[in-house]
Short mmCIF file of C-alpha atoms and ligand atoms in Angstrom, two decimals:
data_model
loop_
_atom_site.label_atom_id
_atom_site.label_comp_id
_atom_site.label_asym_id
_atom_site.label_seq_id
_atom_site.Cartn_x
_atom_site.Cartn_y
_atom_site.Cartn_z
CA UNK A 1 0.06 1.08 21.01
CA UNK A 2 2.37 1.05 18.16
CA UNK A 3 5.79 0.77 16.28
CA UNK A 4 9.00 2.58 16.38
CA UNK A 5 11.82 2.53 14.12
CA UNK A 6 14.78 2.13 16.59
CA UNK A 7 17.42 0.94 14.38
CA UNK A 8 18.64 1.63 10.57
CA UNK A 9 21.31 0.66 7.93
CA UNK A 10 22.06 0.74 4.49
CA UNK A 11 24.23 -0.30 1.97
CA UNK A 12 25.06 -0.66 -1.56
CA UNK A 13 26.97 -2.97 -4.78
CA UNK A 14 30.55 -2.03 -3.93
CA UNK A 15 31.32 -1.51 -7.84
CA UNK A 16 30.38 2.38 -8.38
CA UNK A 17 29.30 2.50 -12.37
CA UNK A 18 29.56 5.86 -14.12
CA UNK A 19 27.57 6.61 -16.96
CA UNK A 20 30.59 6.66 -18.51
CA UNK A 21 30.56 3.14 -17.89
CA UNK A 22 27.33 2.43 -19.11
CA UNK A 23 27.92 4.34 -22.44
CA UNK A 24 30.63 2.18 -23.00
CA UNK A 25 28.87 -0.98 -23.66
CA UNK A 26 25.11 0.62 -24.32
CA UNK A 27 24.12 3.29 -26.71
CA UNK A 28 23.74 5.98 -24.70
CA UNK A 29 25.52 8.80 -23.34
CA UNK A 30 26.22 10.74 -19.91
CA UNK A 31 24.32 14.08 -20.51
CA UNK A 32 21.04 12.20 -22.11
CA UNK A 33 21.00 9.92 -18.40
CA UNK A 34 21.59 12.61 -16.65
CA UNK A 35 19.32 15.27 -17.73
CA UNK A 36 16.39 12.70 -18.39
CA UNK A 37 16.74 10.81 -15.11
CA UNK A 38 18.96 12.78 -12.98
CA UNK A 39 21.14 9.75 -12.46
CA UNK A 40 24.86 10.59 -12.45
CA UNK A 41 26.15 7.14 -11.01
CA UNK A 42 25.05 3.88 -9.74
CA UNK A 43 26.66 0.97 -7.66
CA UNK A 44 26.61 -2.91 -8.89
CA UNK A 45 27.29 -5.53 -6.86
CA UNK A 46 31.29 -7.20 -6.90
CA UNK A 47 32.21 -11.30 -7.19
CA UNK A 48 30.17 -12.73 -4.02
CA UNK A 49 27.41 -10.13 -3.69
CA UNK A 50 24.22 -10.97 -3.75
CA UNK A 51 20.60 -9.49 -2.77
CA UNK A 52 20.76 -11.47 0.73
CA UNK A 53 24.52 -10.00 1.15
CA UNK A 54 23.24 -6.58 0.50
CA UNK A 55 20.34 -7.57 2.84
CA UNK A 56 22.68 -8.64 5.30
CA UNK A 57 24.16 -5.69 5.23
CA UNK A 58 22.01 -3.16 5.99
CA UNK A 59 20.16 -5.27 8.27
CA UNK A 60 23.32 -5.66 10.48
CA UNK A 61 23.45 -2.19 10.98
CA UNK A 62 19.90 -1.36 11.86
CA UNK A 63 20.20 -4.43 14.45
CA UNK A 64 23.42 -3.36 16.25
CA UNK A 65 21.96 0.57 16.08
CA UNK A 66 18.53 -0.96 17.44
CA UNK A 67 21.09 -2.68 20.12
CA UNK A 68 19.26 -5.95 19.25
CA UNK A 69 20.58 -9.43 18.46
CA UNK A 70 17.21 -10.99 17.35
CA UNK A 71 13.93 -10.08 15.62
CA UNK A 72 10.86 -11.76 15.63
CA UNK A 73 10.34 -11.53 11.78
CA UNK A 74 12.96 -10.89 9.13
CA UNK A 75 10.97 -9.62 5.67
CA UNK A 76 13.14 -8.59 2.68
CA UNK A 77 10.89 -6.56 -0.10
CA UNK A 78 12.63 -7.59 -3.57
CA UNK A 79 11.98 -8.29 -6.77
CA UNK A 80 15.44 -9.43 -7.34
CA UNK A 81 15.41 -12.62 -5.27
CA UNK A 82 18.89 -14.80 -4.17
CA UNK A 83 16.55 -18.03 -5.39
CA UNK A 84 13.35 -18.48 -6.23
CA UNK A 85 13.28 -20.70 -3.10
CA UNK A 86 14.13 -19.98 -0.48
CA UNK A 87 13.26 -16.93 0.39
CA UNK A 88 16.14 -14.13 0.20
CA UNK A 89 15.20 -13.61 4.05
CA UNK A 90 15.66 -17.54 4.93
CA UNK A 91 19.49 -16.64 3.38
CA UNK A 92 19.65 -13.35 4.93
CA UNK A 93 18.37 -14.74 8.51
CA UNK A 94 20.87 -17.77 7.99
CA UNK A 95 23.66 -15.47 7.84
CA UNK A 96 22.73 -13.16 10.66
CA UNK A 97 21.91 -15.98 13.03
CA UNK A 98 18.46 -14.36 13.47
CA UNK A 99 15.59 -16.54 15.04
CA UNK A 100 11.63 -15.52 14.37
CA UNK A 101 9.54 -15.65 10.81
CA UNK A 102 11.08 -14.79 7.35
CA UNK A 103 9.39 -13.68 4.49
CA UNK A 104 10.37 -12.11 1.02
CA UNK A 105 7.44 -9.66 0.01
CA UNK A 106 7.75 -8.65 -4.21
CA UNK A 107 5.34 -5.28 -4.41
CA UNK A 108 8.34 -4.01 -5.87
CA UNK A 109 9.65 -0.63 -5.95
CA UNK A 110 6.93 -0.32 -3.26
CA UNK A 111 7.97 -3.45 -1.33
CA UNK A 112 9.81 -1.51 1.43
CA UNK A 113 6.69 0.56 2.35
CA UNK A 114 4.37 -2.64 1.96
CA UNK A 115 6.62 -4.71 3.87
CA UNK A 116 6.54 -1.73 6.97
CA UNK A 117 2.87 -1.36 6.81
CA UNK A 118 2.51 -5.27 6.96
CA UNK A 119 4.62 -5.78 9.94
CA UNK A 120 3.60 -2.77 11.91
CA UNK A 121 -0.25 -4.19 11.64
CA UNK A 122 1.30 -7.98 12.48
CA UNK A 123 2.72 -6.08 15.76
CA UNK A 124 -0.14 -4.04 16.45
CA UNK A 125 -1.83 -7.46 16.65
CA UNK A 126 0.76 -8.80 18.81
CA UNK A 127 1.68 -11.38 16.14
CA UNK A 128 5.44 -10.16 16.62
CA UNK A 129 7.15 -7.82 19.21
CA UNK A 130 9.37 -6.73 16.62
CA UNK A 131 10.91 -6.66 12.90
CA UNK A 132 13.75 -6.15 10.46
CA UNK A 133 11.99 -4.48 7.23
CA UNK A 134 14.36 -4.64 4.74
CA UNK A 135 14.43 -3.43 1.05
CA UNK A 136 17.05 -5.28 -1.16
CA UNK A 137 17.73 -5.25 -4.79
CA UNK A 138 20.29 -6.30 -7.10
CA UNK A 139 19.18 -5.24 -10.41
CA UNK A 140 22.58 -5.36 -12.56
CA UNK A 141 21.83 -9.34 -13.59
CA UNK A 142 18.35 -8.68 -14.63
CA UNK A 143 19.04 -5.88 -16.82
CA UNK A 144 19.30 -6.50 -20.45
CA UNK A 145 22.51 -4.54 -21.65
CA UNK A 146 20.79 -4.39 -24.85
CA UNK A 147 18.26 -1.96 -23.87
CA UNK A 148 19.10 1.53 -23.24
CA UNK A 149 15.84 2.18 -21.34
CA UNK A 150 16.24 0.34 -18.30
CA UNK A 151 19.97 -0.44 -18.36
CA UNK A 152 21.02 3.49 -17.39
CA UNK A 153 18.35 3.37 -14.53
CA UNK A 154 18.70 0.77 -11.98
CA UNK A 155 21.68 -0.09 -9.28
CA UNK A 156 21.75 -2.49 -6.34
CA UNK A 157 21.59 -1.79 -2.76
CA UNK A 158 19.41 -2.31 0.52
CA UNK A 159 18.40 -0.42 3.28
CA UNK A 160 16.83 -1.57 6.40
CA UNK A 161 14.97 -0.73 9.89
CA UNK A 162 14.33 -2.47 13.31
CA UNK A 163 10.68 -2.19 14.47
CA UNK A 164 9.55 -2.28 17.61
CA UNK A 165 6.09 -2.45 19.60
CA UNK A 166 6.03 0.56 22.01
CA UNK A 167 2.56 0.94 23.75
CA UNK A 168 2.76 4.79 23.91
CA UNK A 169 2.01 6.78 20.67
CA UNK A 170 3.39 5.24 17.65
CA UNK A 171 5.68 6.13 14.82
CA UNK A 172 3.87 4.73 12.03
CA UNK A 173 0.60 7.24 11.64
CA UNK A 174 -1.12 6.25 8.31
CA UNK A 175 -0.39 4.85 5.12
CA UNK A 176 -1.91 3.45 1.97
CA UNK A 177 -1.38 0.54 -0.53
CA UNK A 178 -2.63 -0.17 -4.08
CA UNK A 179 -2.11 -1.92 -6.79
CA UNK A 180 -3.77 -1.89 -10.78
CA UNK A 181 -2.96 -5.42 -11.80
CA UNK A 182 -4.73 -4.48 -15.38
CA UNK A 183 -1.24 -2.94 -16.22
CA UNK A 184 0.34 -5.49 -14.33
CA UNK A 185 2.44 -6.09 -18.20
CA UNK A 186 4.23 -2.46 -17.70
CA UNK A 187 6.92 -3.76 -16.21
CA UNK A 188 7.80 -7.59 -16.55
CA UNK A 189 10.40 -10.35 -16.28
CA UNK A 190 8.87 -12.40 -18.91
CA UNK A 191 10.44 -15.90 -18.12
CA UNK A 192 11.64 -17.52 -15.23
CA UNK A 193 8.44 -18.50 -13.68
CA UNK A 194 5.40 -20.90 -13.23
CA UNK A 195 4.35 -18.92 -16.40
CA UNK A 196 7.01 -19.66 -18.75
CA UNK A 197 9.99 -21.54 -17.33
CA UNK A 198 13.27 -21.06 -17.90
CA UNK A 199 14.38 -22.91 -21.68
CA UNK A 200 17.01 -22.61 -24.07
CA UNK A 201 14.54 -20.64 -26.06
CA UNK A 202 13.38 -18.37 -23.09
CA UNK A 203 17.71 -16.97 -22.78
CA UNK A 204 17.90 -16.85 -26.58
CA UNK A 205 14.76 -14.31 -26.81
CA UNK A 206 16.12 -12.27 -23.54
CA UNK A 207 13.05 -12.83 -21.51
CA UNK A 208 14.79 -13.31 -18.47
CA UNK A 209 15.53 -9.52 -18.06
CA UNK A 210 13.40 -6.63 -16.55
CA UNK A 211 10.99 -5.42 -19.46
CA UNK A 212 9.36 -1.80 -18.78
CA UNK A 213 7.26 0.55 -20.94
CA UNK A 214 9.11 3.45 -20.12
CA UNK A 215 6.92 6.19 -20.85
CA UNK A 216 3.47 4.39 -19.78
CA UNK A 217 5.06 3.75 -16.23
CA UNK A 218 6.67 7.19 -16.14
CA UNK A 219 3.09 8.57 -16.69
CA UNK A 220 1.11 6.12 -14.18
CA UNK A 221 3.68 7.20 -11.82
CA UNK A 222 3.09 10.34 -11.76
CA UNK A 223 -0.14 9.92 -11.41
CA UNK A 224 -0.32 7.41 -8.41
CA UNK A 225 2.68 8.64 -6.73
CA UNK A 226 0.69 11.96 -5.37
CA UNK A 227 -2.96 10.33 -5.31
CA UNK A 228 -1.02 8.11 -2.37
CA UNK A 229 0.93 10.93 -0.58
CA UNK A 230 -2.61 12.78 -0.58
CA UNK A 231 -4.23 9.35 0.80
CA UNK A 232 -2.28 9.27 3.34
CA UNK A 233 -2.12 12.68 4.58
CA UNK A 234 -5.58 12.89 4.65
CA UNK A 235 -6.02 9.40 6.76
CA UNK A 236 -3.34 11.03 9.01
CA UNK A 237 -5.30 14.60 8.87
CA UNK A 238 -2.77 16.74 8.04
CA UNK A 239 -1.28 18.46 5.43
CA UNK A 240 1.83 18.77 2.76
CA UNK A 241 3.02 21.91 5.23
CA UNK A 242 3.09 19.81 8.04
CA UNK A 243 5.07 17.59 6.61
CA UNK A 244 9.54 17.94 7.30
CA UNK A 245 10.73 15.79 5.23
CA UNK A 246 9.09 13.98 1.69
CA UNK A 247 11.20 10.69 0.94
CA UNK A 248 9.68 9.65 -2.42
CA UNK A 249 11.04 6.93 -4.42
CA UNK A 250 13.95 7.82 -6.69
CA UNK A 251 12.96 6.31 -10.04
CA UNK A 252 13.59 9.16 -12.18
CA UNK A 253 14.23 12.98 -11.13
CA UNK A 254 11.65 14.37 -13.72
CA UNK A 255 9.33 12.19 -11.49
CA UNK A 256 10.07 13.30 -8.67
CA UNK A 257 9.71 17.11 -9.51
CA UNK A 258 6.34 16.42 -11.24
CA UNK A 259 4.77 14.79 -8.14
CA UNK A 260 6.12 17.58 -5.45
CA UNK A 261 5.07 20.53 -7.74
CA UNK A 262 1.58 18.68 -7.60
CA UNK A 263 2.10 18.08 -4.05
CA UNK A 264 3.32 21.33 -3.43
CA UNK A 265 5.81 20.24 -1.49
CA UNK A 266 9.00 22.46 -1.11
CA UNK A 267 12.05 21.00 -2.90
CA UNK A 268 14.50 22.02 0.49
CA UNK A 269 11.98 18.77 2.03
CA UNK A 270 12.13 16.84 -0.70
CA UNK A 271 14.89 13.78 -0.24
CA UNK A 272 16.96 13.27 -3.65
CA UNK A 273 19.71 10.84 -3.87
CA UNK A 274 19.12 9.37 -7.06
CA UNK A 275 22.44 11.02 -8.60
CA UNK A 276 24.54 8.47 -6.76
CA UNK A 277 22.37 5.86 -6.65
CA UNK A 278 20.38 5.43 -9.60
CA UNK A 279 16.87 3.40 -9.19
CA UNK A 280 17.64 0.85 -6.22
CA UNK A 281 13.72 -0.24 -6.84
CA UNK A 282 12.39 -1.94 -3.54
CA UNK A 283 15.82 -0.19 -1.66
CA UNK A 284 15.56 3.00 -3.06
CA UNK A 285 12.84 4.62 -0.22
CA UNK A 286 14.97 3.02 3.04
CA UNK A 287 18.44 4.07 1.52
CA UNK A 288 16.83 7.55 1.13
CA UNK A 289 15.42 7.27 4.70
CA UNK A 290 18.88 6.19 6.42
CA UNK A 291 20.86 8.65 4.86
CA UNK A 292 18.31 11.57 5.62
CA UNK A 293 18.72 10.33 9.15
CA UNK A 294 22.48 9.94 9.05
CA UNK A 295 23.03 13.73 7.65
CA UNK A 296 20.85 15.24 10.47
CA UNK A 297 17.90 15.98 7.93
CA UNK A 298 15.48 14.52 10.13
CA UNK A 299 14.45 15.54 13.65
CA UNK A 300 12.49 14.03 16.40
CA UNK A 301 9.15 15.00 16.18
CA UNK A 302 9.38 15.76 12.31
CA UNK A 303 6.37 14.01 9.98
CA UNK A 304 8.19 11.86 7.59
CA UNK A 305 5.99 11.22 4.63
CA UNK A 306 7.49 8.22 2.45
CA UNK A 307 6.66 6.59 -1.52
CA UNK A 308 7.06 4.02 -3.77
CA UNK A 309 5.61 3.01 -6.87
CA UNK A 310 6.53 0.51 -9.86
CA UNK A 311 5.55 -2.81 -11.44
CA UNK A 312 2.31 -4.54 -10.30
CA UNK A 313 1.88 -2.02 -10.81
CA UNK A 314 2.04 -0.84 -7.31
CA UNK A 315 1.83 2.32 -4.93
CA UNK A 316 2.50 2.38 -1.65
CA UNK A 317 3.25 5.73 1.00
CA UNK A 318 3.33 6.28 4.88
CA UNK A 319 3.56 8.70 7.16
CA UNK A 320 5.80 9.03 10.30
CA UNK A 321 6.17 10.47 13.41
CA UNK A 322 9.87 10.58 13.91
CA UNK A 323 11.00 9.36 17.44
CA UNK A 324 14.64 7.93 16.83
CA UNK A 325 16.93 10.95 18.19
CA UNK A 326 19.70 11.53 16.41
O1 UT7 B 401 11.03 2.19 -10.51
C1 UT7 B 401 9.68 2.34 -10.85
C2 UT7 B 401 9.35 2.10 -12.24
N1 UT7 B 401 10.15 2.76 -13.22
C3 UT7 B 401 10.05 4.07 -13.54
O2 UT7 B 401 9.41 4.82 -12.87
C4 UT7 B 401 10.69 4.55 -14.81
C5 UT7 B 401 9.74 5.45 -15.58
N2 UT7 B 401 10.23 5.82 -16.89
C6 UT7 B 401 11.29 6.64 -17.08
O3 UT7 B 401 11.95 7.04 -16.14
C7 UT7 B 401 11.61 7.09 -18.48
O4 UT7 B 401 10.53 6.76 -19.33
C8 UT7 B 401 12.93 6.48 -19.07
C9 UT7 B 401 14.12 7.03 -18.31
C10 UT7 B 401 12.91 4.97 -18.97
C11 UT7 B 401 13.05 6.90 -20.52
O5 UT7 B 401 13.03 8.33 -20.62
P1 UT7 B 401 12.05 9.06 -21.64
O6 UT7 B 401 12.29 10.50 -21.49
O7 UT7 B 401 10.65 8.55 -21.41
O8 UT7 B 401 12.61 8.58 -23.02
P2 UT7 B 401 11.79 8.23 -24.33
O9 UT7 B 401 11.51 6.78 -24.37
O10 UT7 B 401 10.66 9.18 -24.49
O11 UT7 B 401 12.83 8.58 -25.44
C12 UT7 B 401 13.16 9.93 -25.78
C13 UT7 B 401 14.33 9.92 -26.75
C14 UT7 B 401 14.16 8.94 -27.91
O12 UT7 B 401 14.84 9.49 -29.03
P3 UT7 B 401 14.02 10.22 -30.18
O13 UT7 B 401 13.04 9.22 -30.72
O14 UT7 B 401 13.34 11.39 -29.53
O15 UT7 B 401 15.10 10.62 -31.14
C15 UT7 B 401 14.89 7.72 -27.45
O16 UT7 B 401 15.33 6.91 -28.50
O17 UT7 B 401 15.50 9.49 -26.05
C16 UT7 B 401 16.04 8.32 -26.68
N3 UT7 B 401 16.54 7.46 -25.62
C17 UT7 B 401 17.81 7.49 -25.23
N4 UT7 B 401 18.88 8.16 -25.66
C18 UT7 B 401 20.05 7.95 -25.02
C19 UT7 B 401 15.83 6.60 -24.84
N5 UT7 B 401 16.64 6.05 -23.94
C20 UT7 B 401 17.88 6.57 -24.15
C21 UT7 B 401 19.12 6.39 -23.52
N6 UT7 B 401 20.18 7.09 -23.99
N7 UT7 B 401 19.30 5.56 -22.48
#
């Protein structure tokens, strides 16, 4: 017994920003972003979007390619909540008309892979019969337009998939999850919280915005991102070659290239969309995934090896056994 991914769907702020754009109101400029994060555009969210609409989105795909109207669970990873309460999936299932559980999950940039593992163990318990993972971000009203670090890297979207029980062999084949809370300060959103609620004094000093030590996160990242791919695979007993198609989390290309030249994982299997969309955070891993499987990239059969790391700071990866033809 197991899950299968039977459904997917993704979408994206319907505002595409240039870096252009961004050097127009930040000091910055189009060749630094793009050589030292590979990001060449980025989509914000318009009047009326929000992280549940995104949600919404990409969730109503997966559901109507799953050929489902229901779920019994709706969890949206984010770290870029509608509210603080309710959750972002109480919104999301109140505009989908879903029945079941929701639940927001924040592990974020790993949240999507966290969230999957999570429900695929609540259905291998028979907890649920099935589940609408979805990873949803909108990072344009955290970000402090003030600094250049973070401002040029993040854009809001969502992706999503349907799970299912199936009691032949499953999709889902391993995965691991971690987190090092003693650097839990490398990326913060100071205010806002239990912590230190919101004040006059708390907007004046920007604390309300995402705060990241760039270079100390870029290095744990590197790091973590292929001690979990190698977790995994070895849980799952097989190796990089056997695996088709590498979706790693698109934070920052130099990343990305560090981690599969470590790997040793070819670059033709390596899954790169961060150009268009810049870091989507807890999104960034199921956008890749759906638009892999939308351009024919991934074939039943193929071993899908997926990661995400980022503030918690967290690390999450999983391996698949694709089943959903094309
Ligand atoms: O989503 C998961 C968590 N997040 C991440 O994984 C992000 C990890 N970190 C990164 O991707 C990178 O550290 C950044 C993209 C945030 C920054 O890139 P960097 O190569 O680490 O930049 P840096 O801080 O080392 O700065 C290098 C130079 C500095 O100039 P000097 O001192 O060498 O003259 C900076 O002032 O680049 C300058 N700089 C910029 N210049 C133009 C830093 N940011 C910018 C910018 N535009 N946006």
């Amino acid at each position: 017994m197991g899950i299968r991914i039977t459904g997917l769907g993704k979408s994206a702020g319907s505002r595409v920003v240039t870096n252009e754009d961004i050097a127009s109101f930040v000091d910055t400029n189009d060749e630094w972003i793009r050589t030292r994060t590979g990001i060449s555009q980025r989509y914000f969210t318009a009047e009326g979007e929000t992280t549940a609409t995104l949600a919404a989105d990409a969730a109503r795909q997966a559901l109507k390619h799953a050929e489902r109207e229901d779920v019994d669970m709706t969890a949206v990873a984010t770290m870029t909540p509608d509210t603080p309460c309710p959750s972002t999936a109480g919104w999301v299932q109140g505009e989908l008309g879903l029945g079941g559980g929701a639940i927001d999950l924040n592990a974020a940039c790993s949240g999507w892979v966290y969230s999957m593992a999570l429900c695929a163990g609540a259905i291998e318990t028979r907890a649920l019969e099935s589940a609408l993972v979805i990873g949803a971000e909108r990072f344009s009203y955290i970000l402090d337009w003030e600094d250049r670090q973070t401002a040029v890297i993040f854009g809001d979207g969502s992706g999503a998939a349907v799970i299912e029980r199936t009691e032949g062999r499953g999709d889902l084949l391993a995965c691991d999850l971690g987190n090092d809370g003693s650097i839990a300060h490398l990326i913060q959103i100071p205010a806002g919280g239990a912590r230190l609620p919101a004040s006059i004094e708390t907007v004046e000093k920007r604390l309300h915005t995402v705060d990241m030590a760039g270079k100390e996160v870029f290095r744990v990242a590197t790091t973590v991102m292929v001690d979990t791919c190698r977790k995994t695979l070895a849980k799952a007993g097989v190796s990089v070659e056997d695996v088709a198609v590498f979706i790693p989390h698109q934070a920052n290309i130099r990343i990305i290239s560090y981690a599969i030249e470590k790997l040793g994982m070819p670059e033709e299997r390596t899954v790169v969309n961060i150009d268009r969309y810049g870091n989507t955070s807890a999104a960034s891993v199921p956008i890749a995934l759906c638009e892999a499987w939308e351009n024919g990239r991934i074939d039943e059969g193929d071993l899908v090896l997926v990661a995400g790391f980022g503030a918690g700071m967290s690390w999450a990866s999983a391996l698949f056994e694709w089943s959903l033809p094309r």
